[in-house]
Amino acid sequence: MTQTPERGITSPGLRVAWRFQPHPPGRSPVHSDEHLAADAGHPAGYPFEAIRGPCGLLCLEGQVYGGQRAALLKRIEDLCTRAHDDEALARELRAAVESVDGDFALLWYDTGARRVALAADRFGRLPLYYGATPRGMFMSRDQAFVLRQTGERGIDTTAFAQLLLFGYPLGARTLAAGVSRLLPREVLVASRDGWRLFPSPGSPFRRSVRENLPRDKHALARELRDAFVASCRDRGMIDAGSHVLSLSGGIDSRTTGAGMRAVLPSFAAVTFAAPGSNHADERDVAATVARTLGAEWRSYECDFASRANIDGIVRMKLGLNPADVAFGIDYVRRVKRDFPGPVAFWTGEGADKLLCEHRAIARSPKPEQLVRFIIEKNAVMPPERVTALAGVSVDEMVESIRATLADDIEPEDAYVHFLLSQRVVRFHDEGEDRHRCAVWPVSPFFGGDFVSLARAIPGRMKRERRLYRAFLRELAPDMAALPLAGGHAAPASLRFALEYALRDALRNNPATSALHRRVRAARGARRAPGGPWHAMLGRLVDEGGVPEPLRAAEVRRIVSGEVPASPFALCMILTTALAVRAIHGGVEP
């Protein structure tokens, strides 16, 4: 898939057309026969390879960490001798990918049996999409490719409402009615007889059970330190020209930097800011952290509202990235330009979900309580506003959320599981994926052993960030001693401990927590109309360009200021409108 700078960006990676009915194959640089056409497009240095063996073809995209690549290839090569039916193939392929740690997607084509199977790493870190028609099955890292093959132009109205409500759809939904996302631990198999999706046998984010788990905070902190350093070491082994840390003034990225320092001979750090914004404190703290880490440091100013970048992110992700993260395209392209490639781009993604307590108000919430809490805590705008904009009732939205909650997850852990299985998979992973047009994202907090250990630790031990603080002190006392941006205290300080003790006490008290959320929502809604999202949405209204199922009259009321909306709510309305227009119009590469 060739990048065309004048038209923006496209998703790198695999594109597959599996034909139920043989017809003349199209041009395919990876493979083409009467059943399968596969190709891949990616920047120079991007990790993709097609490996042909005696039994078939393996397309492997991404990174397998810790020197485990050869073991994975051997297990997959043996599939043709063990997997005699589709169910066995799915089971064996799932076991193979879960036997290693990595961020990857793969396709296995059994040339003898004429079967193709698609899977990803245990956490589904690389988004994969698929759609079917009577003439074939289409699978890709790029939604637009699937849409063009299926000819689908319909909108999934439930996903549309979820996107407005949370900023991301839930489960396997995408904005396009005919395109689904392959979820973690799912395997898709297609053959001459048709196709079948083999569902996950259980969530990879389920809270694990560890025997002999230390009860002492400091012993746990040391175990976390060792697991984190091992995850960093495994990721530091990838063949990169540069290792670069995306460094903010917060706690997660400096923790990642400390892990990098423990395993890499050298690395660099970069920080971004919006032009004209008051981010001096963020930059100053990041510069101090980088200097203490011994890393070269650079600061970039990125335009958060570049129309070219917004158009690019809309075509690339079709609504699965909000417009306000489009600056990431410019950010990583500048990193790629300034550092020898390929660039491994390290972040602290995942730390806040794994090392902090995220307890629902009720200790053992009933499903209706949990759904209500999820909406109150995560909604971009009130559900009633989404109903007015999208025409989907509140009851329908509530039921769609309830359907994503795993029945076999213990109630006390249900909210954390929602954050990991929905917000991380459908929001953070999709957001991180936009960087792959230029760099390779590296997130050591998602090392398999680290996730397993962190999920085994009860939430009560993570309260007030006590365990996180102890972990950082074990990993890097100098990082724990440096203040955070925004006037926040150093993690090792008594003031930090008191601040988070008070914060958690307020958050976990039903009355004060509900009051805090209402006040925050009211403050956001009272802001006067303005800003780039308001201006872009206003132009869309003036041009008569608000597409269905978005209700133009309601958008007009919001733009006029008659109905209050926060800046992020305006951003999500704009994002959905532009994405729907792209789907209706037929997305071009």
Coordinates of C-alpha atoms in Angstrom, one line a residue:
M1 CA 0.0 0.0 0.0
T2 CA 1.8 3.1 -1.2
Q3 CA 1.8 6.3 0.9
T4 CA 0.7 9.3 -1.1
P5 CA 1.8 12.4 0.7
E6 CA -0.6 14.7 -1.1
R7 CA -3.6 12.6 0.1
G8 CA -2.4 11.9 3.6
I9 CA -1.7 8.4 5.1
T10 CA -2.8 4.9 4.9
S11 CA -2.6 2.0 7.3
P12 CA 0.6 -0.1 6.8
G13 CA 0.5 -3.9 6.7
L14 CA -1.4 -6.8 5.3
R15 CA -4.3 -6.9 2.8
V16 CA -5.9 -10.1 1.9
A17 CA -8.7 -11.1 -0.5
W18 CA -9.9 -14.7 0.0
R19 CA -12.1 -15.8 -2.9
F20 CA -14.9 -18.3 -2.3
Q21 CA -15.5 -18.5 -6.0
P22 CA -12.3 -18.7 -8.1
H23 CA -11.8 -15.9 -10.6
P24 CA -8.8 -14.4 -12.4
P25 CA -6.4 -13.2 -9.7
G26 CA -5.3 -9.6 -9.4
R27 CA -1.7 -8.4 -9.1
S28 CA -0.3 -9.4 -5.7
P29 CA 3.3 -8.9 -4.6
V30 CA 3.0 -11.4 -1.7
H31 CA 0.8 -14.2 -3.1
S32 CA -1.8 -14.8 -5.7
D33 CA -3.6 -17.9 -6.8
E34 CA -7.2 -18.8 -7.7
H35 CA -8.2 -18.5 -4.0
L36 CA -5.9 -16.1 -2.3
A37 CA -4.6 -12.6 -3.2
A38 CA -2.4 -11.0 -0.6
D39 CA -0.2 -7.9 -0.6
A40 CA 1.3 -5.6 1.9
G41 CA 2.4 -1.9 1.9
H42 CA 4.6 -0.3 4.5
P43 CA 7.4 2.2 5.0
A44 CA 11.0 1.2 4.6
G45 CA 12.2 -0.8 7.6
Y46 CA 8.7 -1.8 8.7
P47 CA 8.6 -5.3 10.2
F48 CA 6.8 -7.4 7.6
E49 CA 7.9 -10.7 6.0
A50 CA 6.3 -13.4 3.9
I51 CA 7.8 -16.9 4.6
R52 CA 7.1 -19.8 2.3
G53 CA 7.5 -23.4 3.6
P54 CA 6.6 -26.9 2.5
C55 CA 3.1 -26.6 3.8
G56 CA 2.2 -23.1 3.0
L57 CA 2.7 -19.3 3.4
L58 CA 3.1 -17.3 6.6
C59 CA 2.8 -13.6 6.5
L60 CA 4.1 -12.1 9.8
E61 CA 3.7 -8.4 10.5
G62 CA 5.1 -6.9 13.6
Q63 CA 7.6 -7.8 16.3
V64 CA 8.1 -11.0 18.3
Y65 CA 10.1 -10.1 21.4
G66 CA 12.7 -11.9 23.5
G67 CA 14.2 -13.9 20.7
Q68 CA 11.1 -16.1 20.4
R69 CA 10.5 -15.5 16.7
A70 CA 12.1 -18.8 15.6
A71 CA 10.0 -20.8 18.1
L72 CA 6.8 -19.2 16.8
L73 CA 7.7 -20.0 13.2
K74 CA 8.5 -23.6 14.1
R75 CA 5.1 -24.1 15.8
I76 CA 3.2 -22.6 12.8
E77 CA 5.2 -24.7 10.4
D78 CA 4.0 -27.8 12.2
L79 CA 0.3 -26.8 11.9
C80 CA -0.2 -28.7 8.7
T81 CA 0.6 -32.0 10.4
R82 CA -1.6 -31.4 13.4
A83 CA -4.6 -29.2 12.3
H84 CA -6.8 -31.5 10.3
D85 CA -10.0 -29.4 10.6
D86 CA -10.8 -25.7 11.0
E87 CA -11.4 -25.9 14.7
A88 CA -8.1 -27.6 15.3
L89 CA -6.3 -25.1 13.1
A90 CA -7.8 -22.2 15.1
R91 CA -7.0 -23.9 18.4
E92 CA -3.4 -24.6 17.4
L93 CA -2.8 -21.2 15.9
R94 CA -4.1 -19.5 19.0
A95 CA -1.8 -21.6 21.2
A96 CA 1.1 -20.7 18.9
V97 CA 0.7 -16.9 19.1
E98 CA 0.1 -17.0 22.8
S99 CA 3.3 -18.9 23.4
V100 CA 5.3 -15.8 22.6
D101 CA 5.4 -12.1 23.6
G102 CA 5.0 -9.6 20.9
D103 CA 3.0 -7.0 19.0
F104 CA 2.1 -8.7 15.7
A105 CA -0.5 -10.0 13.3
L106 CA -0.2 -13.1 11.1
L107 CA -1.8 -14.9 8.3
W108 CA -1.3 -18.7 7.7
Y109 CA -2.2 -20.1 4.3
D110 CA -2.3 -23.9 4.1
T111 CA -1.8 -24.4 0.4
G112 CA -2.6 -28.2 0.5
A113 CA -5.9 -27.8 2.3
R114 CA -6.7 -24.4 0.7
R115 CA -7.4 -22.7 4.0
V116 CA -6.3 -19.3 5.4
A117 CA -6.3 -18.3 9.0
L118 CA -5.9 -14.9 10.6
A119 CA -4.8 -14.2 14.2
A120 CA -2.9 -11.7 16.3
D121 CA -0.9 -11.6 19.5
R122 CA -2.6 -12.4 22.7
F123 CA -3.6 -8.7 23.4
G124 CA -4.6 -7.9 19.8
R125 CA -2.2 -5.0 19.7
L126 CA -2.3 -4.6 15.9
P127 CA -5.9 -3.9 14.7
L128 CA -7.2 -6.3 12.1
Y129 CA -10.4 -5.9 10.2
Y130 CA -12.6 -8.2 8.1
G131 CA -15.7 -8.2 6.0
A132 CA -17.5 -10.9 3.9
T133 CA -19.5 -10.9 0.7
P134 CA -20.9 -13.9 -1.4
R135 CA -17.8 -13.7 -3.5
G136 CA -15.2 -13.8 -0.8
M137 CA -13.7 -12.8 2.6
F138 CA -11.6 -9.7 2.9
M139 CA -9.1 -9.2 5.7
S140 CA -6.7 -6.3 6.3
R141 CA -5.0 -3.9 8.6
D142 CA -6.8 -1.2 6.7
Q143 CA -10.5 -0.7 7.0
A144 CA -10.7 1.2 3.7
F145 CA -9.4 -1.8 1.8
V146 CA -12.1 -4.0 3.2
L147 CA -14.7 -1.4 2.4
R148 CA -13.6 -1.1 -1.2
Q149 CA -13.7 -4.8 -1.7
T150 CA -17.1 -5.3 -0.1
G151 CA -18.7 -2.2 -1.5
E152 CA -20.3 -1.5 1.9
R153 CA -21.5 2.0 2.5
G154 CA -23.8 1.5 5.4
I155 CA -23.3 2.8 8.9
D156 CA -23.5 0.7 12.1
T157 CA -25.8 3.0 14.1
T158 CA -25.0 1.3 17.4
A159 CA -21.3 1.8 16.8
F160 CA -22.1 5.4 15.7
A161 CA -23.8 6.1 19.0
Q162 CA -21.0 4.4 21.0
L163 CA -18.4 6.5 19.2
L164 CA -20.3 9.7 20.2
L165 CA -20.8 8.5 23.8
F166 CA -17.3 7.2 24.6
G167 CA -15.0 8.2 21.7
Y168 CA -14.7 4.6 20.6
P169 CA -17.1 1.7 19.6
L170 CA -17.3 -1.4 21.8
G171 CA -16.7 -5.0 21.0
A172 CA -15.9 -5.8 17.4
R173 CA -17.9 -2.9 15.9
T174 CA -16.6 -0.3 13.5
L175 CA -18.5 2.7 12.1
A176 CA -18.9 0.8 8.8
A177 CA -21.7 -1.8 9.0
G178 CA -19.9 -4.4 6.9
V179 CA -16.5 -4.2 8.7
S180 CA -15.6 -5.8 12.0
R181 CA -12.4 -5.8 14.1
L182 CA -10.8 -9.1 15.1
L183 CA -10.7 -9.1 18.9
P184 CA -7.9 -10.5 21.1
R185 CA -7.7 -14.3 21.0
E186 CA -10.2 -14.6 18.1
V187 CA -9.1 -16.6 15.0
L188 CA -10.7 -16.3 11.6
V189 CA -10.5 -19.3 9.2
A190 CA -11.7 -19.3 5.6
S191 CA -11.7 -22.2 3.2
R192 CA -13.5 -23.2 0.0
D193 CA -16.5 -24.0 2.1
G194 CA -16.9 -20.6 3.6
W195 CA -15.5 -18.8 6.6
R196 CA -15.8 -19.1 10.4
L197 CA -14.9 -16.9 13.3
F198 CA -13.6 -18.8 16.3
P199 CA -14.4 -16.7 19.4
S200 CA -12.0 -16.1 22.2
P201 CA -12.1 -18.9 24.9
G202 CA -11.7 -16.1 27.5
S203 CA -10.4 -12.6 27.9
P204 CA -6.6 -12.1 27.9
F205 CA -7.2 -9.4 30.4
R206 CA -8.9 -11.6 32.9
R207 CA -7.5 -11.2 36.4
S208 CA -4.9 -14.0 36.8
V209 CA -4.4 -16.1 39.9
R210 CA -0.8 -16.4 41.2
E211 CA 0.1 -18.7 44.0
N212 CA 2.5 -17.4 46.6
L213 CA 1.9 -13.8 45.6
P214 CA 3.8 -11.6 48.1
R215 CA 1.6 -9.7 50.4
D216 CA 4.3 -7.2 51.2
K217 CA 4.2 -4.1 49.1
H218 CA 7.9 -3.8 48.7
A219 CA 8.3 -7.5 47.7
L220 CA 5.6 -6.9 45.1
A221 CA 7.3 -3.8 43.9
R222 CA 10.5 -5.7 43.3
E223 CA 8.7 -8.4 41.4
L224 CA 7.1 -5.7 39.2
R225 CA 10.5 -4.1 38.7
D226 CA 12.1 -7.3 37.5
A227 CA 9.1 -8.1 35.2
F228 CA 9.2 -4.6 33.8
V229 CA 12.9 -4.6 33.2
A230 CA 12.6 -8.0 31.5
S231 CA 9.9 -6.6 29.2
C232 CA 12.1 -3.6 28.4
R233 CA 15.1 -5.9 27.7
D234 CA 13.0 -8.1 25.3
R235 CA 11.8 -5.0 23.4
G236 CA 15.3 -3.5 23.4
M237 CA 16.5 -6.5 21.3
I238 CA 14.5 -5.4 18.2
D239 CA 16.6 -4.3 15.2
A240 CA 16.1 -0.5 15.4
G241 CA 18.3 2.3 14.2
S242 CA 17.0 4.5 17.1
H243 CA 15.2 4.0 20.4
V244 CA 13.1 7.1 21.2
L245 CA 11.0 7.8 24.2
S246 CA 7.8 9.9 24.0
L247 CA 8.3 11.8 27.2
S248 CA 5.7 13.9 29.0
G249 CA 5.9 15.5 32.4
G250 CA 3.9 12.6 34.0
I251 CA 4.8 9.4 35.8
D252 CA 4.2 6.7 33.2
S253 CA 6.7 7.9 30.5
R254 CA 9.5 8.5 33.0
T255 CA 9.0 5.0 34.3
T256 CA 9.4 3.7 30.8
G257 CA 12.5 5.8 30.5
A258 CA 13.9 4.2 33.6
G259 CA 13.3 0.8 32.2
M260 CA 15.0 1.8 28.9
R261 CA 18.0 3.1 30.8
A262 CA 18.3 -0.2 32.6
V263 CA 18.7 -2.2 29.3
L264 CA 19.8 0.1 26.5
P265 CA 23.2 1.6 26.0
S266 CA 21.6 4.9 24.8
F267 CA 18.3 6.4 23.7
A268 CA 16.7 9.7 23.0
A269 CA 13.5 11.4 24.3
V270 CA 11.0 13.7 22.6
T271 CA 8.2 15.9 23.9
F272 CA 5.4 17.6 22.0
A273 CA 3.3 20.7 22.6
A274 CA 0.7 22.7 20.7
P275 CA 1.8 26.0 19.2
G276 CA 0.8 29.0 21.4
S277 CA -0.2 26.8 24.4
N278 CA 1.2 27.2 27.9
H279 CA 3.1 23.9 28.0
A280 CA 6.4 25.4 29.3
D281 CA 6.0 23.5 32.6
E282 CA 5.5 20.2 30.7
R283 CA 8.6 20.8 28.6
D284 CA 10.7 21.9 31.5
V285 CA 9.9 18.8 33.5
A286 CA 10.4 16.5 30.5
A287 CA 13.8 18.2 29.9
T288 CA 14.8 17.6 33.5
V289 CA 13.7 14.0 33.4
A290 CA 15.6 13.4 30.1
R291 CA 18.7 15.0 31.5
T292 CA 18.6 12.8 34.6
L293 CA 18.1 9.7 32.4
G294 CA 21.1 10.7 30.3
A295 CA 19.0 10.9 27.1
E296 CA 19.3 13.4 24.3
W297 CA 16.1 15.4 24.3
R298 CA 14.1 17.4 21.7
S299 CA 10.9 19.3 21.9
Y300 CA 8.4 19.6 19.0
E301 CA 5.5 21.9 18.5
C302 CA 2.6 20.2 16.7
D303 CA -0.5 21.8 15.3
F304 CA -3.5 20.0 16.9
A305 CA -5.9 21.2 14.3
S306 CA -4.0 20.7 11.0
R307 CA -6.7 20.0 8.4
A308 CA -4.3 17.9 6.3
N309 CA -3.6 15.7 9.3
I310 CA -7.3 15.4 10.2
D311 CA -8.1 14.4 6.7
G312 CA -5.3 11.8 6.8
I313 CA -6.4 10.4 10.2
V314 CA -10.1 10.1 9.0
R315 CA -9.1 8.2 5.9
M316 CA -6.7 6.0 7.8
K317 CA -8.9 5.1 10.8
L318 CA -12.5 6.0 9.7
G319 CA -13.5 7.4 13.1
L320 CA -11.5 5.1 15.3
N321 CA -9.1 8.0 16.1
P322 CA -10.6 11.3 17.2
A323 CA -9.6 14.4 15.3
D324 CA -7.7 15.8 18.2
V325 CA -5.0 13.1 18.0
A326 CA -4.3 13.8 14.3
F327 CA -1.2 15.8 15.4
G328 CA 0.4 12.4 16.1
I329 CA 1.0 12.1 12.3
D330 CA 3.2 15.2 12.2
Y331 CA 4.8 14.2 15.5
V332 CA 6.0 10.8 14.4
R333 CA 7.0 11.9 10.9
R334 CA 9.3 14.5 12.5
V335 CA 10.7 11.9 14.8
K336 CA 11.3 9.6 11.8
R337 CA 13.0 12.5 10.0
D338 CA 15.3 13.5 12.9
F339 CA 16.5 10.1 14.1
P340 CA 18.2 7.2 12.2
G341 CA 15.6 4.5 11.3
P342 CA 13.9 2.3 11.8
V343 CA 12.7 4.1 14.9
A344 CA 11.4 2.2 18.0
F345 CA 9.0 4.7 19.6
W346 CA 8.6 3.9 23.3
T347 CA 5.6 5.0 25.5
G348 CA 4.2 4.5 28.9
E349 CA 0.9 3.2 27.6
G350 CA -1.0 0.9 29.9
A351 CA 0.6 1.8 33.2
D352 CA -2.4 3.7 34.6
K353 CA -4.8 0.8 33.9
L354 CA -2.5 -1.9 35.3
L355 CA -0.9 -0.3 38.4
C356 CA -3.7 1.9 39.7
E357 CA -7.0 1.0 41.4
H358 CA -10.0 1.7 39.2
R359 CA -12.8 0.5 41.5
A360 CA -16.5 1.0 40.7
I361 CA -18.4 2.7 43.5
A362 CA -20.2 -0.4 44.5
R363 CA -17.8 -3.1 45.6
S364 CA -20.0 -5.8 44.0
P365 CA -21.9 -3.9 41.4
K366 CA -24.9 -5.4 39.7
P367 CA -24.8 -5.1 35.9
E368 CA -27.1 -2.1 35.8
Q369 CA -25.0 -0.3 38.4
L370 CA -21.8 -1.1 36.5
V371 CA -23.3 0.2 33.2
R372 CA -24.5 3.4 34.8
F373 CA -21.1 3.9 36.4
I374 CA -19.3 3.3 33.1
I375 CA -21.4 5.9 31.4
E376 CA -21.0 8.4 34.3
K377 CA -17.2 8.0 34.4
N378 CA -16.4 7.7 30.7
A379 CA -19.1 9.5 28.6
V380 CA -17.9 12.3 26.3
M381 CA -21.5 13.8 26.5
P382 CA -24.7 12.8 28.2
P383 CA -26.5 9.8 26.7
E384 CA -29.6 12.0 26.1
R385 CA -27.4 14.2 23.9
V386 CA -26.2 11.2 21.9
T387 CA -29.9 10.2 21.4
A388 CA -30.7 13.6 20.1
L389 CA -27.7 13.5 17.7
A390 CA -27.9 9.9 16.5
G391 CA -31.4 8.7 17.1
V392 CA -30.4 5.7 19.2
S393 CA -32.3 5.5 22.4
V394 CA -30.6 5.5 25.8
D395 CA -32.0 2.0 26.5
E396 CA -30.4 0.7 23.3
M397 CA -27.0 2.2 24.3
V398 CA -27.3 0.7 27.8
E399 CA -28.0 -2.7 26.3
S400 CA -25.1 -2.5 23.9
I401 CA -22.7 -1.7 26.8
R402 CA -24.2 -4.5 28.9
A403 CA -23.6 -7.0 26.0
T404 CA -19.8 -6.3 26.1
L405 CA -19.5 -7.1 29.8
A406 CA -18.1 -10.5 30.4
D407 CA -20.4 -12.7 32.6
D408 CA -17.5 -14.7 34.1
I409 CA -15.5 -11.7 35.4
E410 CA -15.8 -11.2 39.2
P411 CA -17.9 -8.0 40.0
E412 CA -15.1 -6.3 41.9
D413 CA -12.9 -6.5 38.8
A414 CA -15.5 -5.8 36.2
Y415 CA -14.8 -2.1 35.7
V416 CA -11.0 -2.6 35.4
H417 CA -11.7 -5.4 32.9
F418 CA -13.9 -3.0 30.9
L419 CA -11.1 -0.4 30.8
L420 CA -8.6 -3.0 29.5
S421 CA -10.8 -5.0 27.1
Q422 CA -12.7 -2.0 25.7
R423 CA -10.9 1.3 26.2
V424 CA -7.4 0.0 25.8
V425 CA -8.2 -2.3 22.8
R426 CA -10.7 0.0 21.0
F427 CA -9.2 3.4 21.9
H428 CA -5.6 3.3 23.0
D429 CA -4.5 0.5 20.6
E430 CA -6.3 2.2 17.6
G431 CA -4.6 5.5 18.6
E432 CA -1.2 4.0 18.9
D433 CA -1.7 2.3 15.5
R434 CA -1.6 5.6 13.7
H435 CA 2.1 5.9 14.6
R436 CA 3.0 2.9 12.5
C437 CA 2.9 4.9 9.3
A438 CA 6.3 6.2 10.4
V439 CA 7.7 4.5 13.6
W440 CA 7.2 1.3 15.5
P441 CA 5.4 1.8 18.9
V442 CA 6.9 0.0 21.9
S443 CA 4.8 -0.3 25.1
P444 CA 6.7 -2.3 27.7
F445 CA 3.8 -2.2 30.2
F446 CA 2.1 -4.7 27.8
G447 CA 4.7 -7.4 28.2
G448 CA 2.9 -10.6 28.7
D449 CA 4.5 -11.5 32.0
F450 CA 4.1 -8.0 33.4
V451 CA 0.4 -7.9 32.5
S452 CA -0.1 -11.3 34.2
L453 CA 1.7 -10.2 37.4
A454 CA 0.0 -6.8 37.5
R455 CA -3.5 -8.3 37.0
A456 CA -2.9 -10.9 39.8
I457 CA -2.4 -8.1 42.3
P458 CA -5.6 -7.2 44.1
G459 CA -6.9 -3.6 43.5
R460 CA -6.8 -2.8 47.2
M461 CA -3.0 -3.0 47.0
K462 CA -2.9 -0.4 44.2
R463 CA -4.9 2.2 46.1
E464 CA -3.6 5.8 46.3
R465 CA -0.8 4.7 43.9
R466 CA 1.1 3.2 46.8
L467 CA 2.3 0.2 44.9
Y468 CA 3.1 2.3 41.8
R469 CA 5.3 4.6 44.0
A470 CA 7.1 1.7 45.6
F471 CA 7.6 0.1 42.1
L472 CA 9.1 3.3 40.7
R473 CA 11.3 3.8 43.8
E474 CA 12.7 0.2 43.3
L475 CA 13.2 0.8 39.6
A476 CA 14.6 4.3 39.7
P477 CA 14.8 6.4 42.9
D478 CA 16.0 9.4 41.0
M479 CA 12.8 9.4 38.8
A480 CA 10.6 9.0 41.9
A481 CA 12.3 12.1 43.4
L482 CA 11.5 14.4 40.5
P483 CA 8.3 16.5 40.6
L484 CA 5.6 15.9 38.0
A485 CA 4.4 18.6 35.6
G486 CA 1.4 20.8 36.5
G487 CA 2.7 21.6 40.0
H488 CA 2.2 18.0 41.2
A489 CA 4.6 16.6 43.8
A490 CA 7.3 14.0 43.2
P491 CA 6.0 10.5 43.5
A492 CA 8.4 9.7 46.4
S493 CA 7.2 12.6 48.4
L494 CA 4.7 12.7 51.3
R495 CA 2.7 15.4 49.6
F496 CA 2.1 13.1 46.6
A497 CA 0.9 10.3 48.9
L498 CA -1.5 12.7 50.7
E499 CA -2.8 14.1 47.4
Y500 CA -3.7 10.7 46.1
A501 CA -5.1 9.5 49.4
L502 CA -7.5 12.4 49.3
R503 CA -8.2 11.9 45.6
D504 CA -9.0 8.3 46.0
A505 CA -11.1 8.9 49.1
L506 CA -13.2 11.4 47.2
R507 CA -13.4 9.3 44.0
N508 CA -14.6 6.2 45.9
N509 CA -17.2 7.9 48.0
P510 CA -20.5 7.7 46.2
A511 CA -21.7 11.2 47.0
T512 CA -18.5 13.1 46.4
S513 CA -17.6 11.1 43.3
A514 CA -21.0 11.7 41.7
L515 CA -20.8 15.4 42.6
H516 CA -17.2 15.7 41.1
R517 CA -18.4 14.2 37.8
R518 CA -21.4 16.5 37.6
V519 CA -19.3 19.6 38.4
R520 CA -16.7 18.6 35.8
A521 CA -19.4 17.9 33.1
A522 CA -21.1 21.2 33.9
R523 CA -17.8 23.2 33.8
G524 CA -17.0 21.7 30.4
A525 CA -20.4 22.3 29.0
R526 CA -20.4 26.0 30.1
R527 CA -17.4 26.9 28.0
A528 CA -18.3 29.4 25.4
P529 CA -18.4 28.1 21.8
G530 CA -15.0 28.4 20.1
G531 CA -11.9 26.6 19.2
P532 CA -10.9 24.7 16.1
W533 CA -13.5 21.9 16.4
H534 CA -16.3 24.4 16.8
A535 CA -15.1 26.3 13.7
M536 CA -14.7 23.2 11.6
L537 CA -18.1 21.9 12.7
G538 CA -19.6 25.3 12.0
R539 CA -18.3 25.2 8.4
L540 CA -19.7 21.7 7.9
V541 CA -23.2 23.0 9.0
D542 CA -23.0 26.1 6.8
E543 CA -22.0 23.9 3.8
G544 CA -24.9 21.5 4.4
G545 CA -22.3 18.7 4.9
V546 CA -23.6 17.0 8.1
P547 CA -24.3 13.4 7.0
E548 CA -27.0 11.1 8.2
P549 CA -27.4 9.4 10.6
L550 CA -26.1 12.5 12.4
R551 CA -29.0 14.9 12.8
A552 CA -28.1 18.2 11.3
A553 CA -30.6 20.2 13.2
E554 CA -29.1 19.1 16.6
V555 CA -25.6 19.8 15.4
R556 CA -26.7 23.3 14.4
R557 CA -28.1 23.8 17.9
I558 CA -24.8 22.8 19.4
V559 CA -22.8 25.0 17.0
S560 CA -25.0 28.0 17.8
G561 CA -24.4 27.6 21.5
E562 CA -28.0 26.8 22.2
V563 CA -27.0 23.4 23.5
P564 CA -23.8 23.3 25.5
A565 CA -21.0 20.9 24.6
S566 CA -17.4 20.4 25.8
P567 CA -14.5 20.8 23.4
F568 CA -14.0 17.0 23.2
A569 CA -17.7 16.5 22.5
L570 CA -17.4 18.9 19.6
C571 CA -14.3 17.0 18.5
M572 CA -16.1 13.7 18.5
I573 CA -19.1 15.1 16.6
L574 CA -16.8 16.4 14.0
T575 CA -14.8 13.1 13.8
T576 CA -18.0 11.0 13.3
A577 CA -19.3 13.4 10.7
L578 CA -16.1 13.3 8.6
A579 CA -15.8 9.5 9.0
V580 CA -19.4 8.9 7.8
R581 CA -18.8 11.2 4.8
A582 CA -15.7 9.2 4.0
I583 CA -17.5 5.9 4.2
H584 CA -20.5 7.1 2.2
G585 CA -18.2 8.6 -0.5
G586 CA -16.0 5.5 -0.8
V587 CA -12.6 5.9 0.8
E588 CA -9.7 6.3 -1.5
P589 CA -6.2 5.2 -0.6

